[in-house]
Coordinates of C-alpha atoms in Angstrom, one line a residue:
Chain D
M1 CA 57.0 -26.6 44.8
M2 CA 54.7 -27.2 47.7
N3 CA 51.7 -27.6 45.5
L4 CA 53.4 -30.0 43.2
A5 CA 54.6 -32.2 46.1
V6 CA 51.1 -32.4 47.4
E7 CA 49.7 -33.3 44.1
E8 CA 52.3 -36.0 43.7
T9 CA 51.6 -37.6 47.0
A10 CA 47.9 -37.5 46.4
A11 CA 48.4 -39.2 43.1
V12 CA 50.5 -41.9 44.7
T13 CA 48.3 -42.6 47.7
E14 CA 45.0 -42.5 45.8
P15 CA 45.3 -44.0 42.4
K16 CA 42.0 -45.8 42.6
P17 CA 39.4 -43.0 42.2
A18 CA 41.2 -41.5 39.2
E19 CA 41.4 -44.9 37.5
R20 CA 37.7 -45.6 38.3
S21 CA 36.4 -42.3 37.0
R22 CA 38.4 -42.6 33.8
K23 CA 36.8 -46.0 33.2
V24 CA 33.3 -44.9 34.0
N25 CA 33.2 -41.6 32.2
P26 CA 32.6 -42.7 28.5
L27 CA 29.9 -45.1 29.6
N28 CA 28.3 -42.4 31.7
G29 CA 27.6 -40.3 28.6
V30 CA 25.8 -43.2 26.9
A31 CA 24.0 -44.0 30.1
H32 CA 22.7 -40.5 30.5
V33 CA 21.4 -40.3 26.9
A34 CA 19.6 -43.6 27.2
L35 CA 18.1 -42.9 30.6
F36 CA 17.1 -39.4 29.6
L37 CA 15.4 -40.7 26.4
W38 CA 13.3 -43.2 28.4
A39 CA 12.4 -40.6 31.0
L40 CA 11.2 -38.4 28.1
A41 CA 9.2 -41.3 26.6
T42 CA 7.6 -42.0 30.0
A43 CA 6.8 -38.4 31.0
G44 CA 6.1 -37.1 27.4
P45 CA 2.6 -38.6 26.9
L46 CA 1.5 -37.5 30.4
L47 CA 2.7 -34.0 29.9
W48 CA 1.0 -33.9 26.5
V49 CA -2.3 -34.9 28.0
V50 CA -2.1 -32.1 30.6
L51 CA -1.2 -29.5 27.9
A52 CA -4.0 -30.7 25.6
S53 CA -6.5 -30.4 28.4
F54 CA -6.2 -26.6 28.2
K55 CA -6.5 -26.5 24.4
N56 CA -9.6 -26.2 22.2
N57 CA -10.3 -28.6 19.4
T58 CA -8.7 -26.4 16.8
E59 CA -5.5 -26.2 18.8
I60 CA -5.5 -30.0 19.3
F61 CA -5.7 -30.6 15.6
L62 CA -3.1 -28.1 14.8
G63 CA -0.4 -30.7 15.1
K64 CA 2.0 -29.0 17.6
P65 CA 1.6 -31.4 20.5
F66 CA 3.9 -29.6 22.9
A67 CA 3.0 -26.0 22.0
L68 CA 1.5 -24.1 24.9
P69 CA -2.2 -23.5 24.7
E70 CA -3.4 -19.9 23.9
S71 CA -5.0 -19.5 27.2
F72 CA -5.3 -21.5 30.4
S73 CA -9.0 -21.8 31.2
F74 CA -10.5 -24.4 33.5
T75 CA -13.9 -24.7 31.8
T76 CA -12.9 -28.1 30.4
Y77 CA -12.2 -29.3 33.9
A78 CA -15.5 -28.1 35.2
D79 CA -17.2 -29.8 32.3
A80 CA -15.3 -33.1 32.9
W81 CA -16.0 -32.9 36.6
S82 CA -19.7 -32.3 36.5
E83 CA -21.1 -32.9 33.0
A84 CA -19.0 -35.9 32.2
H85 CA -19.5 -37.1 35.8
I86 CA -15.8 -37.6 36.6
G87 CA -16.4 -36.4 40.1
Q88 CA -19.1 -39.0 40.6
Y89 CA -16.9 -41.8 39.1
F90 CA -14.0 -40.7 41.3
L91 CA -16.1 -40.9 44.5
N92 CA -17.4 -44.3 43.4
S93 CA -13.9 -45.6 43.0
V94 CA -12.8 -44.1 46.4
F95 CA -15.8 -45.7 48.1
V96 CA -15.5 -49.1 46.6
V97 CA -11.7 -49.3 47.0
A98 CA -11.8 -48.1 50.6
I99 CA -14.3 -50.7 51.7
S100 CA -13.0 -53.6 49.7
T101 CA -9.3 -53.0 50.6
A102 CA -10.3 -52.8 54.3
G103 CA -12.3 -56.0 53.9
T104 CA -9.5 -57.7 52.0
M105 CA -7.0 -56.8 54.7
L106 CA -9.2 -57.9 57.6
L107 CA -10.4 -61.2 56.1
G108 CA -7.1 -62.0 54.4
A109 CA -5.1 -61.4 57.7
M110 CA -7.6 -63.5 59.6
A111 CA -7.3 -66.4 57.2
A112 CA -3.5 -66.1 56.8
Y113 CA -3.0 -65.9 60.6
V114 CA -4.9 -69.1 61.3
L115 CA -3.3 -70.9 58.4
A116 CA 0.2 -69.8 59.4
R117 CA 0.1 -70.3 63.1
Y118 CA -2.4 -73.1 63.9
K119 CA -2.3 -76.8 63.2
F120 CA -5.6 -78.4 62.2
P121 CA -6.8 -80.9 59.7
G122 CA -7.3 -79.4 56.3
N123 CA -4.9 -76.6 56.9
R124 CA -2.7 -77.3 53.9
A125 CA -5.6 -78.1 51.6
I126 CA -7.2 -74.7 52.4
Y127 CA -3.9 -72.9 51.9
Y128 CA -3.4 -74.5 48.5
L129 CA -7.0 -73.7 47.5
F130 CA -6.3 -70.0 48.1
V131 CA -3.0 -70.0 46.4
S132 CA -4.2 -71.9 43.3
G133 CA -6.2 -68.8 42.4
L134 CA -2.9 -67.1 41.5
A135 CA -2.4 -69.4 38.6
F136 CA -5.5 -68.5 36.6
P137 CA -6.2 -65.2 35.0
T138 CA -9.4 -63.5 36.1
F139 CA -10.9 -63.2 32.6
M140 CA -11.1 -67.0 32.2
A141 CA -14.3 -67.6 34.2
L142 CA -15.9 -64.4 33.3
A143 CA -19.2 -65.8 32.1
P144 CA -19.9 -68.0 35.2
L145 CA -18.8 -65.2 37.5
F146 CA -21.4 -63.0 35.9
G147 CA -24.0 -65.8 36.4
I148 CA -23.1 -66.2 40.1
V149 CA -23.3 -62.4 40.8
Q150 CA -26.6 -62.3 38.8
S151 CA -28.2 -65.2 40.7
L152 CA -27.3 -63.6 44.0
G153 CA -29.1 -60.4 42.9
L154 CA -25.9 -58.4 43.2
L155 CA -25.5 -57.3 39.6
N156 CA -25.0 -53.6 39.2
S157 CA -24.5 -53.0 43.0
F158 CA -21.6 -51.8 45.0
T159 CA -22.0 -54.7 47.3
G160 CA -21.5 -57.2 44.5
L161 CA -18.4 -55.4 43.2
I162 CA -16.9 -55.1 46.7
L163 CA -17.4 -58.8 47.5
V164 CA -15.9 -59.8 44.1
Y165 CA -12.9 -57.5 44.6
I166 CA -12.3 -59.0 48.1
A167 CA -12.7 -62.6 46.8
Y168 CA -10.3 -62.1 43.9
S169 CA -7.7 -60.3 46.1
L170 CA -7.6 -63.0 48.8
S171 CA -5.3 -65.3 46.8
F172 CA -2.3 -63.1 46.8
T173 CA -3.1 -61.5 50.2
V174 CA -3.3 -64.9 51.9
F175 CA -0.2 -66.2 50.0
F176 CA 1.9 -63.2 51.0
L177 CA 0.7 -62.9 54.7
V178 CA 1.0 -66.6 55.5
A179 CA 4.7 -66.4 54.6
F180 CA 4.9 -63.2 56.6
F181 CA 3.2 -64.5 59.7
K182 CA 5.4 -67.6 59.7
T183 CA 8.5 -65.5 60.0
L184 CA 7.3 -63.6 63.2
P185 CA 8.8 -64.9 66.4
H186 CA 6.8 -67.2 68.7
E187 CA 8.2 -66.0 72.0
I188 CA 6.0 -62.9 72.5
D189 CA 3.0 -64.8 71.3
E190 CA 3.7 -67.5 73.9
A191 CA 4.3 -65.0 76.7
A192 CA 0.9 -63.5 76.1
L193 CA -0.6 -66.9 76.1
V194 CA 0.9 -67.6 79.5
D195 CA -0.4 -64.3 80.7
G196 CA -3.9 -65.5 79.8
A197 CA -4.5 -63.6 76.6
G198 CA -7.2 -65.3 74.4
H199 CA -6.8 -66.1 70.7
L200 CA -8.6 -63.0 69.6
R201 CA -6.7 -60.7 71.8
R202 CA -3.3 -62.1 70.7
F203 CA -4.3 -61.6 67.1
F204 CA -5.4 -58.0 67.4
Q205 CA -3.0 -56.7 70.1
I206 CA 0.1 -58.7 69.4
M207 CA 0.2 -60.2 65.9
M208 CA -1.3 -57.3 64.0
P209 CA 1.1 -54.7 65.4
M210 CA 4.1 -57.0 64.8
A211 CA 3.0 -57.6 61.2
K212 CA 2.7 -53.9 60.5
S213 CA 5.3 -53.7 57.7
G214 CA 3.9 -56.7 55.9
L215 CA 0.4 -55.4 56.3
I216 CA 1.3 -52.0 54.9
S217 CA 3.0 -53.5 51.8
I218 CA 0.1 -55.7 50.9
T219 CA -2.4 -52.9 51.6
I220 CA -0.6 -50.7 49.0
F221 CA -0.6 -53.6 46.6
N222 CA -4.4 -54.1 47.0
I223 CA -5.3 -50.4 46.9
V224 CA -3.4 -49.9 43.6
G225 CA -4.7 -53.2 42.2
Q226 CA -8.3 -52.5 43.0
W227 CA -8.2 -48.8 42.0
N228 CA -6.9 -49.9 38.6
Q229 CA -9.4 -52.7 38.0
Y230 CA -11.3 -52.5 34.8
L231 CA -12.5 -55.9 33.7
L232 CA -14.4 -56.8 36.9
P233 CA -16.4 -53.5 37.0
V234 CA -17.2 -53.7 33.3
V235 CA -18.7 -57.2 33.9
I236 CA -20.6 -56.5 37.1
M237 CA -21.7 -52.8 36.7
Q238 CA -24.0 -53.3 33.7
G239 CA -27.7 -53.0 33.3
A240 CA -30.3 -50.2 33.7
G241 CA -28.9 -47.1 35.4
A242 CA -25.4 -48.6 35.8
D243 CA -23.6 -45.5 34.6
S244 CA -24.3 -43.7 37.9
K245 CA -22.3 -46.5 39.7
W246 CA -19.4 -46.7 37.3
V247 CA -15.9 -46.5 38.7
L248 CA -13.3 -44.1 37.3
T249 CA -11.6 -46.5 34.8
Q250 CA -15.0 -47.4 33.3
G251 CA -16.1 -43.7 33.2
I252 CA -13.0 -42.5 31.4
A253 CA -13.1 -45.4 28.9
N254 CA -16.7 -44.4 28.1
I255 CA -15.8 -40.7 27.8
S256 CA -13.1 -41.7 25.4
T257 CA -15.6 -43.5 23.2
Q258 CA -18.1 -40.6 23.4
A259 CA -15.4 -38.0 22.7
G260 CA -14.8 -39.4 19.3
Y261 CA -18.5 -39.0 18.3
H262 CA -18.9 -35.5 19.7
A263 CA -15.4 -34.2 18.9
E264 CA -14.9 -33.1 22.5
W265 CA -11.4 -34.1 22.9
S266 CA -10.5 -31.5 25.5
T267 CA -13.0 -32.8 28.0
L268 CA -11.4 -36.2 27.6
F269 CA -8.0 -34.8 28.2
A270 CA -9.3 -32.9 31.3
A271 CA -10.8 -36.1 32.6
L272 CA -7.5 -37.9 32.1
T273 CA -5.6 -35.2 33.9
L274 CA -8.0 -35.3 36.8
S275 CA -7.4 -39.0 37.1
I276 CA -3.6 -38.7 36.8
L277 CA -3.0 -35.7 39.1
P278 CA -4.1 -37.4 42.4
M279 CA -1.9 -40.3 41.6
I280 CA 1.1 -38.0 41.1
A281 CA 0.3 -36.2 44.4
V282 CA 0.0 -39.5 46.3
Y283 CA 3.1 -40.9 44.6
A284 CA 5.2 -37.7 45.4
V285 CA 4.4 -38.2 49.1
F286 CA 4.6 -42.0 49.5
Q287 CA 7.0 -42.7 46.7
R288 CA 9.3 -44.9 48.7
Q289 CA 6.6 -46.9 50.4
I290 CA 4.7 -47.4 47.1
Q291 CA 7.8 -48.7 45.3
A292 CA 8.6 -51.0 48.3
G293 CA 5.0 -52.1 48.7
L294 CA 4.5 -53.0 45.1
T295 CA 7.8 -54.9 44.6
A296 CA 7.6 -56.6 48.0
G297 CA 5.7 -59.6 46.6
A298 CA 8.3 -60.2 43.9
V299 CA 11.5 -60.4 46.0
K300 CA 12.1 -62.6 49.0
Chain T
M1 CA -4.3 -73.9 76.8
R2 CA -6.1 -75.4 73.8
H3 CA -9.3 -73.9 75.0
G4 CA -11.5 -72.5 72.2
K5 CA -9.0 -73.3 69.5
Y6 CA -11.4 -74.8 67.0
P7 CA -14.2 -72.2 67.4
F8 CA -11.5 -69.5 66.9
I9 CA -10.1 -71.2 63.7
I10 CA -13.5 -71.7 62.2
G11 CA -14.6 -68.2 63.2
F12 CA -11.6 -66.7 61.4
L13 CA -11.8 -68.9 58.3
V14 CA -15.5 -69.1 57.6
V15 CA -16.1 -65.7 56.0
P16 CA -12.9 -65.4 53.8
L17 CA -13.3 -69.0 52.7
A18 CA -17.0 -68.7 51.9
L19 CA -16.4 -65.6 49.7
Y20 CA -13.5 -67.3 48.0
L21 CA -15.5 -70.5 47.4
V22 CA -18.6 -68.7 46.0
F23 CA -16.9 -66.1 43.7
V24 CA -13.6 -67.8 42.7
V25 CA -13.8 -71.5 43.1
G26 CA -17.5 -71.5 42.3
A27 CA -16.9 -69.6 39.1
Y28 CA -14.2 -72.0 37.9
L29 CA -16.3 -75.1 38.7
Q30 CA -19.3 -73.7 37.0
M31 CA -17.2 -72.9 33.9
F32 CA -16.8 -76.7 33.4
Q33 CA -20.5 -77.3 33.7
L34 CA -21.5 -74.4 31.5
S35 CA -19.1 -75.3 28.8
L36 CA -21.3 -78.2 28.0
T37 CA -24.4 -76.1 27.6
D38 CA -26.0 -73.6 25.3
W39 CA -26.4 -71.0 28.1
S40 CA -26.9 -67.5 26.7
G41 CA -26.0 -65.6 29.9
Y42 CA -29.6 -65.1 31.1
G43 CA -32.2 -67.7 32.1
G44 CA -32.0 -71.5 31.6
F45 CA -29.9 -73.8 29.4
T46 CA -29.8 -77.3 28.0
Y47 CA -26.8 -79.6 27.8
I48 CA -25.4 -79.9 24.3
G49 CA -22.4 -82.2 24.9
V50 CA -19.1 -81.2 23.4
E51 CA -20.6 -79.1 20.6
N52 CA -19.0 -75.9 22.0
F53 CA -15.6 -77.5 21.8
Q54 CA -16.1 -78.7 18.2
K55 CA -17.2 -75.2 17.3
L56 CA -14.1 -73.8 19.0
W57 CA -11.8 -76.1 17.0
D58 CA -13.3 -74.8 13.7
D59 CA -13.3 -71.1 14.9
S60 CA -10.6 -69.3 13.0
V61 CA -10.9 -66.3 15.2
F62 CA -10.0 -68.4 18.3
W63 CA -6.8 -69.6 16.6
I64 CA -5.9 -66.0 15.6
A65 CA -6.5 -64.8 19.2
L66 CA -4.4 -67.7 20.5
R67 CA -1.6 -66.8 18.2
H68 CA -1.6 -63.2 19.3
N69 CA -1.6 -64.2 22.9
L70 CA 1.4 -66.4 22.4
Y71 CA 3.2 -63.6 20.5
L72 CA 2.6 -61.2 23.3
L73 CA 3.5 -63.8 25.9
I74 CA 6.9 -64.3 24.4
V75 CA 7.8 -60.9 22.9
M76 CA 6.5 -58.6 25.7
P77 CA 8.5 -60.2 28.6
I78 CA 11.7 -60.4 26.5
V79 CA 11.6 -56.7 25.4
T80 CA 10.5 -55.5 28.9
I81 CA 13.2 -57.5 30.8
A82 CA 15.9 -56.5 28.3
L83 CA 15.1 -52.8 28.6
A84 CA 14.7 -53.0 32.4
L85 CA 17.9 -54.8 32.8
F86 CA 19.7 -52.3 30.6
F87 CA 18.4 -49.3 32.5
A88 CA 18.8 -50.9 35.9
F89 CA 22.4 -51.7 35.1
L90 CA 23.0 -48.1 33.9
L91 CA 21.5 -46.8 37.1
N92 CA 23.5 -49.0 39.3
S93 CA 26.8 -49.2 37.4
G94 CA 28.4 -46.5 39.5
G95 CA 28.4 -49.0 42.3
K96 CA 26.9 -48.7 45.7
K97 CA 29.6 -46.4 47.1
A98 CA 29.4 -44.0 44.2
G99 CA 25.6 -43.9 44.6
G100 CA 24.8 -44.9 41.0
V101 CA 24.7 -42.6 38.0
W102 CA 23.9 -38.9 38.7
G103 CA 20.1 -38.4 39.0
S104 CA 19.4 -42.1 39.3
K105 CA 16.9 -41.5 42.1
V106 CA 14.9 -39.1 39.9
Y107 CA 15.0 -41.6 37.0
R108 CA 13.7 -44.4 39.1
V109 CA 10.8 -42.2 40.3
I110 CA 9.8 -41.2 36.8
F111 CA 10.2 -44.6 35.3
F112 CA 8.0 -46.3 38.0
F113 CA 5.1 -43.9 37.7
P114 CA 3.2 -45.5 34.8
Q115 CA 2.8 -48.6 37.0
L116 CA 0.5 -46.6 39.2
L117 CA -1.9 -45.7 36.4
A118 CA -4.7 -48.0 35.6
L119 CA -4.1 -49.9 32.4
A120 CA -7.5 -48.7 31.2
I121 CA -6.4 -45.0 31.7
V122 CA -3.1 -45.8 30.0
A123 CA -5.1 -47.3 27.1
V124 CA -7.2 -44.1 26.7
I125 CA -4.0 -42.0 26.7
F126 CA -2.3 -44.1 24.1
G127 CA -5.4 -44.4 22.0
R128 CA -4.8 -40.6 21.5
V129 CA -1.0 -40.8 21.4
F130 CA -1.5 -43.1 18.4
G131 CA -4.3 -41.0 17.0
S132 CA -4.3 -41.4 13.2
D133 CA -4.5 -37.6 12.4
K134 CA -2.6 -34.5 13.5
S135 CA -4.5 -34.6 16.9
G136 CA -2.5 -37.7 17.8
M137 CA 0.8 -37.0 19.7
I138 CA 3.1 -38.9 17.4
N139 CA 1.5 -37.8 14.2
G140 CA 1.5 -34.2 15.6
L141 CA 5.3 -34.5 16.1
L142 CA 5.9 -35.7 12.6
P143 CA 6.6 -33.1 9.9
Q144 CA 3.5 -31.4 8.4
S145 CA 4.3 -32.7 4.9
W146 CA 4.2 -36.4 5.9
T147 CA 1.0 -38.5 5.5
P148 CA -0.1 -39.4 9.1
W149 CA 0.5 -42.9 10.2
L150 CA -2.5 -45.0 10.8
F151 CA -1.1 -47.0 13.8
L152 CA -4.1 -48.7 15.4
A153 CA -6.1 -48.5 12.2
D154 CA -3.4 -50.4 10.3
E155 CA -3.7 -54.2 10.4
R156 CA 0.1 -54.6 10.2
W157 CA 0.9 -52.3 13.1
A158 CA -2.1 -52.4 15.5
L159 CA -0.8 -55.3 17.6
T160 CA 2.7 -53.8 17.8
C161 CA 1.1 -50.5 19.1
I162 CA -0.5 -52.6 21.9
L163 CA 2.8 -54.3 22.6
V164 CA 4.5 -50.9 22.9
V165 CA 2.0 -49.8 25.5
L166 CA 2.4 -52.9 27.6
V167 CA 6.2 -52.5 27.6
W168 CA 5.9 -48.7 28.3
Q169 CA 3.9 -49.3 31.4
A170 CA 5.9 -52.3 32.7
V171 CA 9.5 -51.3 32.3
G172 CA 9.8 -49.0 35.3
F173 CA 8.5 -51.6 37.8
Y174 CA 11.2 -54.0 36.7
V175 CA 13.9 -51.4 36.7
V176 CA 13.1 -50.9 40.4
L177 CA 12.9 -54.6 41.0
F178 CA 16.2 -55.4 39.3
S179 CA 17.9 -52.5 41.0
A180 CA 16.9 -54.0 44.3
G181 CA 18.3 -57.3 43.2
M182 CA 21.5 -55.7 42.0
G183 CA 21.8 -53.7 45.2
S184 CA 21.9 -57.0 47.2
I185 CA 24.9 -58.3 45.2
A186 CA 28.1 -57.8 47.3
E187 CA 30.3 -55.0 46.1
E188 CA 33.4 -57.1 46.8
I189 CA 32.6 -59.5 43.9
Y190 CA 32.6 -56.6 41.5
E191 CA 35.8 -55.1 42.9
A192 CA 37.6 -58.5 42.7
A193 CA 36.5 -58.9 39.1
A194 CA 37.4 -55.4 38.2
L195 CA 40.9 -55.9 39.6
D196 CA 41.2 -58.9 37.3
G197 CA 40.6 -56.5 34.4
A198 CA 36.9 -57.4 33.7
T199 CA 35.1 -54.8 31.6
K200 CA 31.6 -53.5 32.5
V201 CA 30.1 -55.7 29.9
T202 CA 31.8 -58.8 31.2
L203 CA 30.8 -57.8 34.8
F204 CA 27.2 -57.7 33.6
F205 CA 27.1 -61.0 31.8
K206 CA 29.4 -63.0 34.2
I207 CA 28.3 -61.6 37.6
T208 CA 25.1 -59.5 37.5
L209 CA 23.0 -61.7 35.2
P210 CA 23.7 -65.1 36.9
L211 CA 23.2 -63.7 40.4
L212 CA 19.9 -62.0 39.4
W213 CA 18.5 -65.2 37.8
D214 CA 15.8 -65.8 40.5
T215 CA 14.5 -62.3 40.2
L216 CA 14.4 -62.7 36.4
Q217 CA 12.3 -65.8 36.7
V218 CA 9.8 -64.1 39.0
A219 CA 9.7 -61.2 36.5
W220 CA 9.0 -63.6 33.6
V221 CA 6.0 -65.1 35.4
Y222 CA 4.6 -61.7 36.4
L223 CA 5.0 -60.3 32.9
G224 CA 3.5 -63.5 31.4
I225 CA 0.3 -62.9 33.4
A226 CA 0.2 -59.3 32.4
A227 CA 0.7 -60.0 28.7
F228 CA -1.8 -62.8 28.8
D229 CA -4.6 -60.5 29.9
A230 CA -4.3 -57.3 27.9
F231 CA -8.1 -56.9 28.0
A232 CA -8.2 -53.2 28.9
L233 CA -5.9 -52.3 26.1
V234 CA -7.6 -54.3 23.4
N235 CA -11.1 -53.3 24.5
I236 CA -10.3 -49.6 24.7
M237 CA -7.5 -49.0 22.1
S238 CA -8.2 -51.3 19.3
V239 CA -10.6 -50.5 16.4
N240 CA -13.8 -52.4 16.8
H241 CA -12.9 -54.7 19.8
G242 CA -9.9 -56.6 18.5
G243 CA -9.8 -55.1 15.0
P244 CA -9.0 -54.0 12.4
N245 CA -9.9 -57.4 10.9
N246 CA -9.1 -59.2 14.2
S247 CA -5.4 -58.0 14.0
T248 CA -5.4 -57.3 17.7
Q249 CA -7.8 -60.1 18.8
V250 CA -6.8 -61.8 22.1
L251 CA -8.4 -64.6 24.1
S252 CA -9.7 -62.3 27.0
M253 CA -11.5 -60.2 24.4
Q254 CA -13.0 -63.3 22.8
I255 CA -14.3 -64.5 26.1
Y256 CA -15.8 -61.1 26.8
L257 CA -17.4 -60.7 23.4
N258 CA -18.9 -64.2 23.4
A259 CA -20.3 -63.9 26.9
F260 CA -21.7 -60.4 26.8
Q261 CA -22.1 -59.3 23.2
N262 CA -23.0 -62.5 21.3
S263 CA -25.0 -64.0 24.2
Q264 CA -23.0 -67.2 24.0
A265 CA -21.9 -67.6 27.6
G266 CA -21.7 -71.4 27.2
Y267 CA -19.3 -71.0 24.4
A268 CA -17.3 -68.5 26.4
S269 CA -17.1 -71.0 29.2
A270 CA -15.7 -73.6 26.8
L271 CA -13.0 -71.1 25.8
G272 CA -12.3 -70.7 29.5
V273 CA -12.0 -74.5 29.9
V274 CA -9.5 -74.7 27.1
L275 CA -7.5 -71.9 28.6
F276 CA -7.6 -73.5 32.0
F277 CA -5.8 -76.6 30.6
L278 CA -3.4 -74.4 28.6
T279 CA -2.5 -72.5 31.8
L280 CA -2.0 -75.7 33.8
T281 CA 0.3 -77.0 31.1
F282 CA 2.2 -73.7 31.0
A283 CA 2.5 -73.7 34.9
A284 CA 3.7 -77.4 34.9
L285 CA 6.3 -76.6 32.2
T286 CA 7.5 -73.6 34.1
L287 CA 7.9 -75.6 37.3
R288 CA 9.8 -78.3 35.5
V289 CA 12.2 -75.8 33.9
T290 CA 12.7 -74.0 37.2
R291 CA 13.4 -77.3 39.1
R292 CA 16.0 -78.3 36.5
D293 CA 17.7 -75.0 37.0
A294 CA 17.7 -75.4 40.8
V295 CA 19.4 -78.8 40.4
A296 CA 22.0 -77.4 38.0
A297 CA 22.8 -74.5 40.2

């Protein structure tokens, strides 16, 4: 009797959850199937690459893509790292992206700060000049860009690649940071001015710390964008001895071509795994910041 | 108070502006000059008037590439946005209080991951996924008795394979983007509509979609830029740089091939000039459409 009464009152006072769950349930089934299938389609190819990196050629051609390899040996990885130079390409990428992202952030923040917070003739013209670069795809002016880098003697050099990365990253960086610097309050800035802080000091000690969240977002955006570049290095890193200066994307694309000729697919799969795993590790740790950083530019 | 303002402004602007002027603005300006020359990519050149543009008009491969670019430009954003909206809605349909569908956080993390991989790496992976013998992932999954599909080696399907890869990589990013947009829609609106007896489907089309319109427009522009390029995919995945028989040829590949393979950098610049004006037209049209929407809303 007691139990019944309790159940009855519960049903009377809370009709909503029961109603809601009844409405949601049938859709939930469909939802889970659809979501699970897409998750499978996303993770499947990556898992397949990792599995294949442990297989030998016969196993790869056997046609059971998700069967486990007979034995797990890391020789393919050692080959990919040293003989196929993945280690070298990886370090080249780290070096180039570290310097060019730092450069992009420093120069972009400087330009954006001045454009956002100072009035001077030509301010708007310079701003629009930077932003107009967003409208045109990079590949359009490929031939003249090659000519410019060549005439400066920077072809096939890290310096050339870094300067080009910075130049082509400035459009979005300036666009994003101008909007950001404009939203920061003026009071603290003015107080520092009254206290006698110079322009430089206000920028480095007040504005930069205040803009931290915006700076982090756009830094993530630039790191991912520059790490993933393929077109610009292909154009700039060519000529005699260029292959020792290739970045990771170039190196792996080249191994992929070579693998077909030499029938060394497992080295290719090991190289791919070596380039995917660090991304998974970084993503696992900074997943929230990365998602926020990359989507920050698209939502106001 | 104004002491040292101009030296400071100039000091902060000179280096970024110089880099930008030399490598970006300089390249675009020189593109116009070089489009009127027979420059090979190395050494000197002579002016040949509009010869490059006449040649371009008669170049059947240019028209094929342009058609493929338009196809990707239209189909890729539509498919990506439709899929992303569908998944984002499924992930968020439980409502904010219910915390979305079970496991929605895990799904979001998995879906987003391809966005972090370089398109060049993705291209290498899918070059193997679409492998035309049993070593390819899809053909390996098919029953042993079937004749393997050719995928990238088949003229009819090669471009679709590239489209699939573009969509595969992009969807997760837009799921996260649209989820953020859906999260900012007030719960009360849904509850009010639900009380009035609106179904999930009605809720989606009458509330979610209209309130998400701004984000959709941004997504359309971003996807357009991504679909327009596609260089890494075509250069790495396609048979013979845009083949078989130009069935995957796109404009970025044409510019690259002419500039660096055929030693016709002047001609490649002319291609760039044509693209420059096409892009301007596209941008102007987009602005126009967007403005009309703003007035209507």
